Structure formats: C-alpha cells, structure tokens
C-alpha cells in the first residue's frame, strides 16, 4: 500500500473500539495525524455506514467506516527561494528570515519552509536532527523575522547547540510594543506551557527561568520602540514577557491586545543582531539583519523614529 498515492480503507468496529471518537480511532489506524484525519472528515472523505459524521462521532458496534484519500508526499524537497544571507563560510550561514516562513516541516506541512529553501540554496547542511530539520540549530516563530543560524555539517551543528545551551550567544531583538515603557529594565520570570492552551506559554512559579533585558529606543504616547536582549531562549519568550509587564507587542495575535488602533496581521518582532564566537574558526561573529519592510511600515504607522535603531551593536 505504501507505493500507492490513492488510499482506501474500510473498517468494521468491534467491541474494543466502541465509544471511541471517529477521529481518534482513524488516527490510531492509519499513517496520518489527527489533524489530517479531521481535515479529511471535514472534506467528506470519511463515511460511517455510508453517511457523513462529525469528527467527535462516537463509534458503535458493527459501524462500517470507509476512508479515501490521496496519500501526501512527505518527502522534503528543495524549493527555489531568494534567501537573505547575511553571513556564510564553510561551516555555517546566517539567514535574515522573512515573515510567514515556518522554520522546518511538520507532520502536516512539507513545503514552503526554511528547510526546503535551504536545501535549494546550500550544497551541505547538517542532518543531526533528521531531514525535517536539516541545518536548523535554533528556531524563530513563523511570523518573527530576522537572524537564524544554519549549520552546514554535523560537528558545527553540535558545537553551535552547546554555545546556545551555555548562553554563549548574544541575541538582540527589536519590537514595537503598546504604551510607554520604562527606559530600561530586566524581566526575570519562570515560564511554562499554558495548560489551558497548549499553543501558548505563560509566566508561572514552575517551568524554566527566562531572562530578558530591554532598552527603550524611542516612544510616544501610544507606542515604544524597544531593543530586547534575551539571556535565555524560551518559546515565545519576548512575546510572553512584554505581555506580562502590560506592554504587549503590536500585532501579536496570541498574546497581544484583542483590539488595536493600527492593524497588523502578525507580531512586530525582529531578530536584529547575533554575537558569538565561531565554533570552528574562533572568530568573533557580530551580524545585523536589516529590517524587513513590514517592520519599517510599522515604525512609520506608529510614528516612531527609525534613526534611533543602532547601526552597530
């Protein structure tokens, strides 16, 4: 069956699967994720006793299920894309990532990720973490723009991981936040995943320590342009921290304001500067990723001063 593109399954429900949810049962039976199964149910590719049912339908004894779908090609293939490469040598590269680019494929997304683009643009990439994460040493959120380091071989990959783990890399971000923030400050809190919403992180007495140092570059009555240096690299760290101190990032759909005067379709957050000692050549690397057009537009719309952003760090 693996060689066929078009797949068809039929199941007869026995005692052991009575009262199971339709989507849960199918996800356990075929090589698709639960979200993929739910999409097929929505698309009417699943019949129970020749009828359409909802994903949470509870199965009964002797129910007959039919499932038809075109098997997705999960092979990760190179895709042509004009990457903004700000630094590269024989061992690593640093990319200034665009908005709306997922860093690596997932079980439901196999194309239009940074990995697909890297495979087209670079002959050699590390594969320590498998094909889905070729070259990927650390991550940026889909809609966070800016600098991300890529490893070209496995030894460099492992050494970069150690540098990041030991906090021997300085990561500086720029963001536009709501309100006038203090001139500078340190946010030092423990963070964990939100038990009520697994997509979100939260400040908690449990979890891992997260530390962000911020400096205000410009402000007005409504917004502040802020430079943030993170000492730890927790998931959504800056977005959670800014929301925690009541200055959420402009355009942040997950942690920001529900209603905003200036509408942006994603968080105005940019990984601006990276500084670290090269793991192979031992040179000091200090690179800046120029702002993407969306960030420049946000600065203009919020009437903040672009010239306050340092050209060197």
XYZ file of C-alpha atoms in Angstrom:
313
model
C 0.000 0.000 0.000
C 2.909 2.392 0.643
C 3.622 2.679 -3.098
C 0.103 3.850 -3.922
C -0.828 7.507 -3.978
C -4.571 6.918 -3.676
C -5.530 5.135 -0.466
C -8.766 3.416 0.546
C -9.530 1.821 3.911
C -12.558 0.004 5.316
C -13.070 -0.831 8.986
C -15.720 -2.796 10.901
C -15.970 -1.670 14.521
C -15.647 -4.401 17.139
C -16.087 -4.463 20.917
C -12.709 -2.894 21.728
C -13.389 0.314 19.759
C -16.972 1.014 20.787
C -17.476 4.583 22.056
C -14.158 5.757 20.567
C -14.200 9.087 18.746
C -14.156 8.742 14.980
C -11.055 10.930 14.512
C -9.135 9.257 17.357
C -9.863 5.770 16.024
C -8.709 6.608 12.497
C -5.570 8.411 13.673
C -4.590 5.199 15.505
C -5.276 3.031 12.458
C -3.664 4.883 9.554
C -0.417 6.782 8.952
C -1.989 10.229 9.306
C -2.048 12.706 12.171
C -5.268 13.522 13.986
C -5.404 16.972 12.378
C -5.022 15.381 8.939
C -7.844 12.948 9.759
C -10.074 15.818 10.916
C -9.444 17.627 7.627
C -10.490 14.514 5.697
C -13.671 14.253 7.792
C -14.434 17.936 7.039
C -13.824 17.251 3.339
C -16.333 14.356 3.448
C -13.698 11.742 2.685
C -14.896 9.614 5.628
C -18.215 7.712 5.679
C -19.774 5.865 8.618
C -22.434 3.446 7.405
C -22.401 5.400 4.114
C -23.176 8.672 5.931
C -21.154 11.759 6.805
C -20.430 12.109 10.527
C -18.623 14.681 12.662
C -15.106 14.163 13.981
C -16.389 13.565 17.535
C -18.908 10.901 16.476
C -18.862 8.019 18.973
C -18.443 4.662 17.272
C -20.974 1.852 17.727
C -20.581 -1.899 17.409
C -20.603 -3.026 13.746
C -20.248 0.508 12.355
C -18.689 0.362 8.885
C -16.131 3.089 8.160
C -14.798 3.985 4.744
C -11.843 6.316 4.325
C -10.493 7.521 0.982
C -7.653 9.979 0.451
C -4.702 10.811 -1.709
C -1.592 9.947 0.220
C 0.527 13.062 0.784
C 4.136 13.031 -0.376
C 6.057 13.711 2.827
C 9.451 13.835 1.109
C 11.196 17.124 1.903
C 12.217 18.624 -1.438
C 14.386 21.643 -2.336
C 12.446 24.753 -3.357
C 13.799 27.813 -5.141
C 13.735 30.900 -2.909
C 15.851 34.036 -2.736
C 17.257 33.835 0.793
C 18.654 36.915 2.532
C 22.071 35.520 3.542
C 23.939 37.969 5.792
C 26.940 35.751 6.546
C 28.338 32.404 5.462
C 31.541 30.366 5.430
C 32.409 26.674 5.035
C 30.769 25.767 8.356
C 27.676 27.876 8.878
C 25.388 30.531 7.433
C 23.220 33.228 8.985
C 19.906 33.954 7.280
C 17.731 37.052 7.714
C 14.396 35.190 7.692
C 11.286 36.625 6.078
C 7.864 36.801 7.693
C 5.392 33.964 7.152
C 8.140 31.345 6.794
C 7.980 28.271 9.028
C 11.484 27.175 10.004
C 11.082 23.434 9.415
C 8.465 20.967 8.131
C 5.934 19.340 10.459
C 3.803 16.218 10.158
C 1.249 18.229 8.164
C 3.464 20.775 6.328
C 6.125 19.529 3.902
C 6.812 22.520 1.663
C 7.465 26.284 1.733
C 9.558 26.044 4.896
C 13.027 27.424 5.501
C 14.431 23.883 5.264
C 13.021 23.496 1.731
C 14.684 26.779 0.758
C 17.986 25.879 2.433
C 18.135 22.588 0.532
C 17.924 24.527 -2.733
C 20.476 27.195 -1.762
C 23.143 25.164 0.075
C 25.000 22.043 -1.033
C 25.759 20.909 2.528
C 23.505 21.008 5.604
C 23.699 19.217 8.947
C 21.288 16.319 9.479
C 21.763 15.648 13.194
C 18.038 16.075 13.801
C 16.861 14.363 10.603
C 15.660 15.549 7.184
C 12.847 17.672 8.619
C 15.368 19.872 10.462
C 18.318 19.915 8.081
C 20.671 22.741 9.051
C 18.344 24.026 11.783
C 20.142 24.780 15.047
C 17.522 27.019 16.678
C 14.093 28.381 15.757
C 12.178 31.583 15.124
C 8.391 31.803 15.133
C 6.728 31.724 11.717
C 5.979 35.479 11.742
C 9.073 36.645 13.611
C 11.585 37.980 11.106
C 15.347 38.141 11.460
C 18.537 36.231 12.061
C 18.766 32.470 12.324
C 21.954 30.366 12.272
C 22.268 27.393 9.905
C 24.838 24.598 10.318
C 26.449 23.092 7.213
C 27.872 19.995 8.943
C 27.090 17.880 11.993
C 30.163 18.829 14.023
C 29.410 22.559 13.647
C 25.752 21.854 14.469
C 26.674 20.128 17.750
C 29.086 22.899 18.739
C 26.519 25.610 17.982
C 23.995 23.727 20.126
C 26.475 23.809 23.001
C 27.064 27.540 22.540
C 23.316 28.180 22.706
C 22.819 25.800 25.653
C 25.595 27.558 27.611
C 24.149 31.023 26.796
C 27.356 31.981 24.985
C 25.485 33.741 22.203
C 24.030 37.238 22.424
C 20.646 37.576 20.698
C 19.160 41.043 20.318
C 15.649 41.703 19.034
C 13.681 44.795 18.090
C 9.961 45.131 18.713
C 7.194 47.715 18.814
C 5.048 47.487 21.928
C 1.940 49.187 23.241
C 2.412 52.060 25.684
C 5.379 53.986 27.069
C 7.754 51.525 28.711
C 10.464 52.386 31.250
C 13.797 53.464 29.785
C 15.342 50.077 30.583
C 14.716 47.035 32.712
C 15.111 43.304 33.302
C 12.303 40.754 33.165
C 13.231 37.614 35.076
C 10.451 35.063 35.431
C 9.802 31.338 35.212
C 7.869 30.195 32.146
C 5.921 27.074 31.275
C 3.331 25.924 28.742
C -0.214 27.101 29.397
C -2.212 24.017 30.500
C -5.442 25.560 29.146
C -3.989 26.294 25.714
C -1.002 24.225 24.574
C -0.158 26.741 21.836
C 0.635 29.370 24.458
C 3.343 29.848 27.061
C 2.860 31.642 30.383
C 4.694 33.089 33.369
C 4.443 30.632 36.255
C 6.146 29.686 39.506
C 7.004 26.441 37.746
C 8.862 25.872 34.485
C 12.191 27.270 33.338
C 13.857 30.574 34.165
C 13.568 33.187 31.401
C 15.543 36.449 31.380
C 15.105 39.436 29.042
C 16.949 42.778 29.218
C 15.194 45.639 27.438
C 16.077 49.208 26.457
C 13.655 51.792 25.093
C 14.926 53.401 21.882
C 12.006 55.728 21.130
C 8.446 56.290 22.337
C 5.298 58.378 22.120
C 2.008 58.330 23.994
C 0.861 55.075 22.378
C 3.902 53.003 21.429
C 7.538 52.258 22.253
C 10.356 51.008 20.026
C 12.339 48.570 22.163
C 15.594 46.646 21.938
C 15.480 43.327 23.815
C 18.452 41.123 24.612
C 17.461 37.634 25.683
C 19.677 35.747 28.106
C 17.591 32.589 27.711
C 15.765 31.288 24.642
C 12.358 30.094 25.806
C 9.497 29.589 23.363
C 7.695 32.928 22.736
C 9.873 34.477 25.472
C 9.768 38.145 24.402
C 6.089 37.972 23.456
C 5.166 36.489 26.855
C 7.427 38.868 28.802
C 6.079 42.015 27.141
C 2.511 40.905 27.697
C 3.343 40.078 31.337
C 4.512 43.640 32.044
C 1.390 45.010 30.269
C 3.182 46.183 27.126
C 2.178 43.548 24.542
C 3.815 43.536 21.130
C 1.918 45.276 18.340
C 0.105 42.787 16.117
C 0.601 39.774 18.399
C -2.485 37.621 17.823
C -1.620 35.139 20.580
C -0.600 37.413 23.465
C -1.485 40.933 22.330
C -4.498 43.225 22.556
C -7.773 41.952 21.138
C -8.457 45.321 19.507
C -5.729 47.568 18.138
C -5.851 51.024 16.537
C -3.232 50.058 13.954
C -3.886 46.661 12.433
C -1.043 44.241 11.718
C -1.523 40.585 10.853
C 1.428 39.391 12.964
C 3.726 40.426 15.812
C 6.154 43.267 15.029
C 9.248 41.436 16.259
C 12.632 41.123 14.532
C 15.778 39.180 15.483
C 18.180 42.036 14.757
C 21.654 41.078 15.976
C 23.692 37.950 16.772
C 27.066 37.896 18.504
C 29.061 34.749 19.265
C 32.466 33.134 18.899
C 32.597 30.954 15.795
C 32.774 27.311 16.970
C 35.324 26.310 14.308
C 37.400 29.387 13.382
C 37.055 31.073 16.818
C 36.444 34.440 15.171
C 34.072 36.938 16.775
C 30.869 36.960 14.732
C 28.718 40.094 15.018
C 25.995 40.440 12.382
C 22.902 42.595 11.891
C 19.835 41.640 9.892
C 18.306 44.654 8.186
C 14.662 45.324 8.990
C 12.051 43.787 6.719
C 9.503 46.035 5.022
C 6.665 45.162 7.434
C 8.704 46.390 10.407
C 9.594 49.619 8.599
C 5.910 50.145 7.775
C 5.024 49.589 11.447
C 7.592 52.188 12.558
C 6.087 54.732 10.161
C 2.491 53.987 11.166
C 3.271 54.245 14.879
C 5.224 57.493 14.270
C 8.384 56.212 15.922
C 11.918 57.227 14.908
C 13.712 54.726 12.668
C 17.057 56.524 13.181
C 17.109 55.584 16.875
C 17.911 51.975 15.934
C 21.678 51.399 16.361
C 23.510 50.505 13.156
C 26.138 48.595 15.176
C 25.864 46.558 18.373
